[in-house]
Short mmCIF file of C-alpha atoms and ligand atoms in Angstrom, two decimals:
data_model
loop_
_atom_site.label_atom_id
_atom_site.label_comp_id
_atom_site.label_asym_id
_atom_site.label_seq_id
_atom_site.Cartn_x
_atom_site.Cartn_y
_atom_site.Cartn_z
CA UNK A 743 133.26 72.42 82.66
CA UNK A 744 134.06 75.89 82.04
CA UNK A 745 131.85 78.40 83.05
CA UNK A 746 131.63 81.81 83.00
CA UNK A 747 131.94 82.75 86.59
CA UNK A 748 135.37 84.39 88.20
CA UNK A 749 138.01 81.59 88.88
CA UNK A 750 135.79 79.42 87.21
CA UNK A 751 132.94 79.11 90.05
CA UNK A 752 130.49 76.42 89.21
CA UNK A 753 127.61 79.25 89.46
CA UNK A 754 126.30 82.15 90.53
CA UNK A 755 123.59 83.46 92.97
CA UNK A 756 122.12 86.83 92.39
CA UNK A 757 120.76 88.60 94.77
CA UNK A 758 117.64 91.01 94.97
CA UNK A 759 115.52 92.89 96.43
CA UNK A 760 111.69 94.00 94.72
CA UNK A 761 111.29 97.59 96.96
CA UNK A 762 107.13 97.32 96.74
CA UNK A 763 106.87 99.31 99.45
CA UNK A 764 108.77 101.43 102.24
CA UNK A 765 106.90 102.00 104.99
CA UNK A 766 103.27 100.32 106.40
CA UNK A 767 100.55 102.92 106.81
CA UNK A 768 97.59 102.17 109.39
CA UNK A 769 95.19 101.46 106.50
CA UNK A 770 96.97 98.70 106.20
CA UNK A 771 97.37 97.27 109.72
CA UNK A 772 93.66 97.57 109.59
CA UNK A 773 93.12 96.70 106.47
CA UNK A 774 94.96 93.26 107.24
CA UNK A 775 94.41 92.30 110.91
CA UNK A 776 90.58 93.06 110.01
CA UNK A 777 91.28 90.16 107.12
CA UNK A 778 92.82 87.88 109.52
CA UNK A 779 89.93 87.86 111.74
CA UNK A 780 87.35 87.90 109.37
CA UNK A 781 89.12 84.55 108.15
CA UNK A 782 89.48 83.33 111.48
CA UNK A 783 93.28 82.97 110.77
CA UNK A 784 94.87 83.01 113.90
CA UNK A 785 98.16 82.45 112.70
CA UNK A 786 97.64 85.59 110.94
CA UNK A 787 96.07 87.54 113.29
CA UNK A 788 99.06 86.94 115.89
CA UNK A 789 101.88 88.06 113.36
CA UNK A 790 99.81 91.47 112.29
CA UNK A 791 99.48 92.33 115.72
CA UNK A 792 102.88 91.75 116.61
CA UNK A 793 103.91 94.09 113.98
CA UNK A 794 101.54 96.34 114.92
CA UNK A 795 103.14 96.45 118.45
CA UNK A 796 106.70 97.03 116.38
CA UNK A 797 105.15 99.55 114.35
CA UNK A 798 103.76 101.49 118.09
CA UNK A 799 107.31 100.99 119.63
CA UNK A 800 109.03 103.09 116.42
CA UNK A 801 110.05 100.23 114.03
CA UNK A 802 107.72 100.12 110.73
CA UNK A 803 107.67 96.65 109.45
CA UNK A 804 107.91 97.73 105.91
CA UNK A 805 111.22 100.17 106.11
CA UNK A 806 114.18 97.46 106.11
CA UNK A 807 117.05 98.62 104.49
CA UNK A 808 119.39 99.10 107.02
CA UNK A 809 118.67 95.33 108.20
CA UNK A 810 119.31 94.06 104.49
CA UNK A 811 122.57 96.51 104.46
CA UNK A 812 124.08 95.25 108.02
CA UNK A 813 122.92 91.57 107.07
CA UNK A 814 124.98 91.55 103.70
CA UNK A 815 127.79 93.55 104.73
CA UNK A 816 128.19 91.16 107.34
CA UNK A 817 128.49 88.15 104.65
CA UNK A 818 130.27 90.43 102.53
CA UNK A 819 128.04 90.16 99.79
CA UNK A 820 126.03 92.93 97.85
CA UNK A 821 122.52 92.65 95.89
CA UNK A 822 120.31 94.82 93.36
CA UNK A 823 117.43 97.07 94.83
CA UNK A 824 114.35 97.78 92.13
CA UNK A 825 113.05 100.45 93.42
CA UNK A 826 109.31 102.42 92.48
CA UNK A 827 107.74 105.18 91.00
CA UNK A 828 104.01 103.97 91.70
CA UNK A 829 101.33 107.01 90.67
CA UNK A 830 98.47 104.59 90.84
CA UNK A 831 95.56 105.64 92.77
CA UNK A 832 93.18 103.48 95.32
CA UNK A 833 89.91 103.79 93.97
CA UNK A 834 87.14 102.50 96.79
CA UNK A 835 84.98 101.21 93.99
CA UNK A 836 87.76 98.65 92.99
CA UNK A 837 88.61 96.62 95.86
CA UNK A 838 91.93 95.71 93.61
CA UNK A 839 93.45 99.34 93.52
CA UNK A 840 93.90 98.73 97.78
CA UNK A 841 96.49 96.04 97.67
CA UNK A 842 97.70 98.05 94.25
CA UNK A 843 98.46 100.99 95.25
CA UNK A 844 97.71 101.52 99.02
CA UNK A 845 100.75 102.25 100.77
CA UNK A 846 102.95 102.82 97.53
CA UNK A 847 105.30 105.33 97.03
CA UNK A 848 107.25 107.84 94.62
CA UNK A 849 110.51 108.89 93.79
CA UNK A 850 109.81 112.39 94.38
CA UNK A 851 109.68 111.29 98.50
CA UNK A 852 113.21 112.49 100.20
CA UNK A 853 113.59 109.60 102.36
CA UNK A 854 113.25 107.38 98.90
CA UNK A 855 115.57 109.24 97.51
CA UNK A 856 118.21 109.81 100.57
CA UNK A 857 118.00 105.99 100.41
CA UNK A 858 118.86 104.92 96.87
CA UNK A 859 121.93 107.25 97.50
CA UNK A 860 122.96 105.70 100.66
CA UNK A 861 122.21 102.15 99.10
CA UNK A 862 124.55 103.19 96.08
CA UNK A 863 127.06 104.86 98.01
CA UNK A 864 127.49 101.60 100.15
CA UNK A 865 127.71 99.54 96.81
CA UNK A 866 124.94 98.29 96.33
CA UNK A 867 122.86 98.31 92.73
CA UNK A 868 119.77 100.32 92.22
CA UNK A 869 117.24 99.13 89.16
CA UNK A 870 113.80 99.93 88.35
CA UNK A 871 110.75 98.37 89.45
CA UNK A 872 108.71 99.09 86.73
CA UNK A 873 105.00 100.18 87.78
CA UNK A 874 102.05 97.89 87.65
CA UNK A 875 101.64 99.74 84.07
CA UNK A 876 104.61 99.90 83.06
CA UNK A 877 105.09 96.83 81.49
CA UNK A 878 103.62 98.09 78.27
CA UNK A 879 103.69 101.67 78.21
CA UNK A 880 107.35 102.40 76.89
CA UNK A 881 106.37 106.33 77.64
CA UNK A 882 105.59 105.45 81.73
CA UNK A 883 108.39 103.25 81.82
CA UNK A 884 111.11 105.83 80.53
CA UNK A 885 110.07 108.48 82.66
CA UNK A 886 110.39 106.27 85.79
CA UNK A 887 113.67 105.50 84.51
CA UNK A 888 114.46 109.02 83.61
CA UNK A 889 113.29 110.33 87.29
CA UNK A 890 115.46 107.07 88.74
CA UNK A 891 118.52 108.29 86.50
CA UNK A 892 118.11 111.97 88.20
CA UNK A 893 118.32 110.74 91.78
CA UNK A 894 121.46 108.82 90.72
CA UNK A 895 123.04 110.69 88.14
CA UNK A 896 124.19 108.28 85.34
CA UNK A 897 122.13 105.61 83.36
CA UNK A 898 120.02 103.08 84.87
CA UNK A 899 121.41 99.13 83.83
CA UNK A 900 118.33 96.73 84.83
CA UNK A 901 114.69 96.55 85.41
CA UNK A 902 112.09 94.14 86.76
CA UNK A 903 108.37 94.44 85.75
CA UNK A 904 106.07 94.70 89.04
CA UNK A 905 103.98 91.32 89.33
CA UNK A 906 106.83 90.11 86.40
CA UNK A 907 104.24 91.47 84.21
CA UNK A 908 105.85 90.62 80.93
CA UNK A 909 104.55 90.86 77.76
CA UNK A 910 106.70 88.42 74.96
CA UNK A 911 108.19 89.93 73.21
CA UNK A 912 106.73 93.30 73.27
CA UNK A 913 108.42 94.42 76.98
CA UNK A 914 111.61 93.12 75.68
CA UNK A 915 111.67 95.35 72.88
CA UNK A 916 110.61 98.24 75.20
CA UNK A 917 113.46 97.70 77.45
CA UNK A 918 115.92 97.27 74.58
CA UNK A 919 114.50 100.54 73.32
CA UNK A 920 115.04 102.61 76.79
CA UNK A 921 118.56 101.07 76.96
CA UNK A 922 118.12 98.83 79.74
CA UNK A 923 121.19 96.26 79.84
CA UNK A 924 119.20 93.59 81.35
CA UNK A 925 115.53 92.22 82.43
CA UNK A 926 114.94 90.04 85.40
CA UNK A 927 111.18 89.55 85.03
CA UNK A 928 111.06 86.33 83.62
CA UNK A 929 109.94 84.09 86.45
CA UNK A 930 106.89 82.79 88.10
CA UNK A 931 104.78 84.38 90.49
CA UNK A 932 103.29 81.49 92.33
CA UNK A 933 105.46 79.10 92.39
CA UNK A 934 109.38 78.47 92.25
CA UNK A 935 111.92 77.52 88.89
CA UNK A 936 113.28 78.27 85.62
CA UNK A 937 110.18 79.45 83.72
CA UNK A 938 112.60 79.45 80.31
CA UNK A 939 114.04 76.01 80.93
CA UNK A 940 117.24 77.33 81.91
CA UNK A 941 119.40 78.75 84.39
CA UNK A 942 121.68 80.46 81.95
CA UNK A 943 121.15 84.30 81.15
CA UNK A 944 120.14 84.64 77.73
CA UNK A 945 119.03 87.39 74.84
CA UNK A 946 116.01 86.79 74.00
CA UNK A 947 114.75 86.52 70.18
CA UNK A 948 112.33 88.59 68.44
CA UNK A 949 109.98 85.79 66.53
CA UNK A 950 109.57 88.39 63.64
CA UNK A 951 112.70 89.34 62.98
CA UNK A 952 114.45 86.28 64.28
CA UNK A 953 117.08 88.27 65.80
CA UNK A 954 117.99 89.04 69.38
CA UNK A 955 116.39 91.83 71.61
CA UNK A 956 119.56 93.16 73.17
CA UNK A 957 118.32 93.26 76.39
CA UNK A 958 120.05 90.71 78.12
CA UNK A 959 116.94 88.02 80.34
CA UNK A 960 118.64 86.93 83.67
CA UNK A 961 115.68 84.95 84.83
CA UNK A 962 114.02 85.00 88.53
CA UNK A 963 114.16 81.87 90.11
CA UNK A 964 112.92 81.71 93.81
CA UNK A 965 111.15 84.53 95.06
CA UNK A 966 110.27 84.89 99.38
CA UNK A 967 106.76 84.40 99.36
CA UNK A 968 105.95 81.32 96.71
CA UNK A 969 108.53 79.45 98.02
CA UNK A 970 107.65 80.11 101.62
CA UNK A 971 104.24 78.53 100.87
CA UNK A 972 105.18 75.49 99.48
CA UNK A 973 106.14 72.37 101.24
CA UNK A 974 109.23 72.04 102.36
CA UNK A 975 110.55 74.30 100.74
CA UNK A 976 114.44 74.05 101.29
CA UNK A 977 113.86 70.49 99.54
CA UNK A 978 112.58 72.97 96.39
CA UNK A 979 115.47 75.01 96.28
CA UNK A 980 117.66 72.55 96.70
CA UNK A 981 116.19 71.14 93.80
CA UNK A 982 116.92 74.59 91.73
CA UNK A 983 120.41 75.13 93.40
CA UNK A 984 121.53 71.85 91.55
CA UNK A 985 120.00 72.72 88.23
CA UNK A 986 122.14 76.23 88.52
CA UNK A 987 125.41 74.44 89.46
CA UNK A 988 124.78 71.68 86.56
CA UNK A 989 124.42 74.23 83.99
CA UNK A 990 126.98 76.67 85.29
CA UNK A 991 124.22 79.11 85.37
CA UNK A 992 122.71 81.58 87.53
CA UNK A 993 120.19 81.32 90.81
CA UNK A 994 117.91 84.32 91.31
CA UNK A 995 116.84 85.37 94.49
CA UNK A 996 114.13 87.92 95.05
CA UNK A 997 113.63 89.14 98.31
CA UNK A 998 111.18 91.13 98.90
CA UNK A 999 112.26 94.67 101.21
CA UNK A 1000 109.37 95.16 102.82
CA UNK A 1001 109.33 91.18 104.12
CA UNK A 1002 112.62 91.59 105.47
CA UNK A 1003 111.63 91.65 109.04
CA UNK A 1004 111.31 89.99 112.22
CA UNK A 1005 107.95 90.15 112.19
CA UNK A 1006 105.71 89.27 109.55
CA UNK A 1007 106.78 86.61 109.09
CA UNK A 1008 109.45 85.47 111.39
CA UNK A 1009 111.05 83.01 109.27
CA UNK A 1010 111.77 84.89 106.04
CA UNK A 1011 114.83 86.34 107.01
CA UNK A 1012 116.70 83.12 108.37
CA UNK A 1013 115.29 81.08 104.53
CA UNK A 1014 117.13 83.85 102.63
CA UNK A 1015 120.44 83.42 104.93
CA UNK A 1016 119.88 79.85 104.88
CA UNK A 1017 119.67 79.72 100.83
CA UNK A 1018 123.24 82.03 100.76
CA UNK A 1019 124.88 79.93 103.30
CA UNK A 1020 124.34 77.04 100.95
CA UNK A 1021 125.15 78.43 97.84
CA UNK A 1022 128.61 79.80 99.60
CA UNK A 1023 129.03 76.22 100.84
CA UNK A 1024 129.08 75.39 97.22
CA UNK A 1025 131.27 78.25 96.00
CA UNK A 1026 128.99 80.08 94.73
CA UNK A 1027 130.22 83.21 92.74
CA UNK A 1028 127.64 85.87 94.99
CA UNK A 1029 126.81 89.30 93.30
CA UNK A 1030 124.42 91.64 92.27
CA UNK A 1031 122.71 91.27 89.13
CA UNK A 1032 124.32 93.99 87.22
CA UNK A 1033 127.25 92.42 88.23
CA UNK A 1034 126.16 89.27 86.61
CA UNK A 1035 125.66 90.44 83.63
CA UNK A 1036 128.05 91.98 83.46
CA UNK A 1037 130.61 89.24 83.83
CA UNK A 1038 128.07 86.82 81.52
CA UNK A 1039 129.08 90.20 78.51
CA UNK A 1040 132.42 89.96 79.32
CA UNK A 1041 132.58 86.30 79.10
CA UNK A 1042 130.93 85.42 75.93
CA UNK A 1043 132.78 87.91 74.34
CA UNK A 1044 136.10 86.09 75.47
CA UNK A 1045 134.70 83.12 74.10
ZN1 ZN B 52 106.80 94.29 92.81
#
């Protein structure tokens, strides 16, 4: 089979990285350790107070990128970082708002901003994580693009909806419309897979008009959290990993930034270098999303 990876891979693995948040705040130490004991979740408990002992000894759980950057570079691999602009405000009279926006961030913060740089600088992609919002406000959305674009200086390629809150096809044609060159919301939120059926980036098609939103979908498949709650979940990626290589298609990984640590919880970090191990094992082609689509362009125009 041909496919249309460099020297004809047999697929791809993207990698990414949602930034949700940067750095923990003590509302939220309390907020959760008060949870955990409440539930009488010891488990719990035991991991929020270990990162609160990180957080006293100068290391807040939350801020990870130079751990993702010396893990990858190490592998030799890079990934895409969707990064905020969350202006969301807690509200105490809607318990919702805390695990919305408590502890969010801007793009207007200089460490956010000296970050994306250094992330760039390094190689690595920077998209847009649009806001809980977002998804179908095209006004929010191109301003958090157009304050993203400013910190970088040059257009902005991909997005992912916060919470993959996608509306079909209506945030497709929003993201056409701001110029984004590709979406990577389309995936599930509690659970692992191919939500479209396939593992092969795709533009999707306006049902009116029965042509194609040029935006191009490069769907999510396995993000940290859902598949860490599942049972045995290497068996479940496994599962996805063949799908990708049968159809010459992609595997998505999202990551989460602020999860990236030794702490809470211990074992995300070794599942994500477990996952690329495998994929290299296979010979996986390994690359950023914009990369991806951009080879995927490239390719079916050679076709
Ligand atoms: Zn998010």
């Amino acid at each position: 089979m041909r496919t249309p990876w460099p020297d004809n891979r047999p697929f791809a693995l993207a990698l990414s990285h949602d930034v949700d948040r940067a750095s923990k705040g003590w509302a939220q130490f309390l907020y959760y350790i008060s949870g955990s004991v409440s539930h009488l979740d010891h488990r719990g408990f035991r991991k929020h107070l270990h990162s609160l002992a990180a957080q006293m000894a100068g290391n807040n759980p939350y801020w990870n990128f130079e751990r993702l950057m010396e893990f990858e570079d190490d592998i030799g691999v890079r990934s895409t970082f969707f990064f905020m602009d969350e202006r969301g405000k807690f509200n105490p009279l809607r318990p919702r708002t805390f695990t919305l926006y408590r502890g969010r961030y801007t793009l207007d913060d200089p460490k956010i901003q000296h970050v994306i740089r250094h992330l760039e600088a390094g190689g690595w992609e920077i998209g847009l994580h649009g806001s809980y919002r977002s998804f179908n406000d095209e006004s929010l959305l191109g301003t958090e693009k157009g304050r993203l674009e400013t910190i970088l200086g040059h257009p902005v390629l991909g997005v992912r909806q916060h919470y993959l809150r996608l509306r079909v096809p209506q945030t497709w044609q929003i993201h056409a419309r701001l110029g984004f060159a590709y979406d990577s919301s389309l995936g599930y939120t509690r659970r692992i897979g191919y939500r479209a059926g396939t593992s092969r980036p795709f533009y999707p098609v306006d049902p009116t008009t029965r042509k194609p939103i040029m935006v191009l979908e490069v769907p999510l498949t396995v993000m940290d959290r859902p598949l860490m709650e599942m049972a045995r979940p290497q068996e479940q990626v496994w599962r996805c990993i063949e799908k990708a290589r049968g159809e010459g298609g992609v595997l998505t990984l999202n990551w989460h930034q602020c999860l990236f640590n030794p702490w809470e919880p211990e074992d995300y970090p070794a599942m994500y270098a477990q996952i690329i191990r495998e994929c290299q094992r296979l010979g996986a082609w390994i690359a950023s999303i914009g990369e991806i689509c951009a080879r995927w362009r490239t390719a079916r125009q050679m076709r």
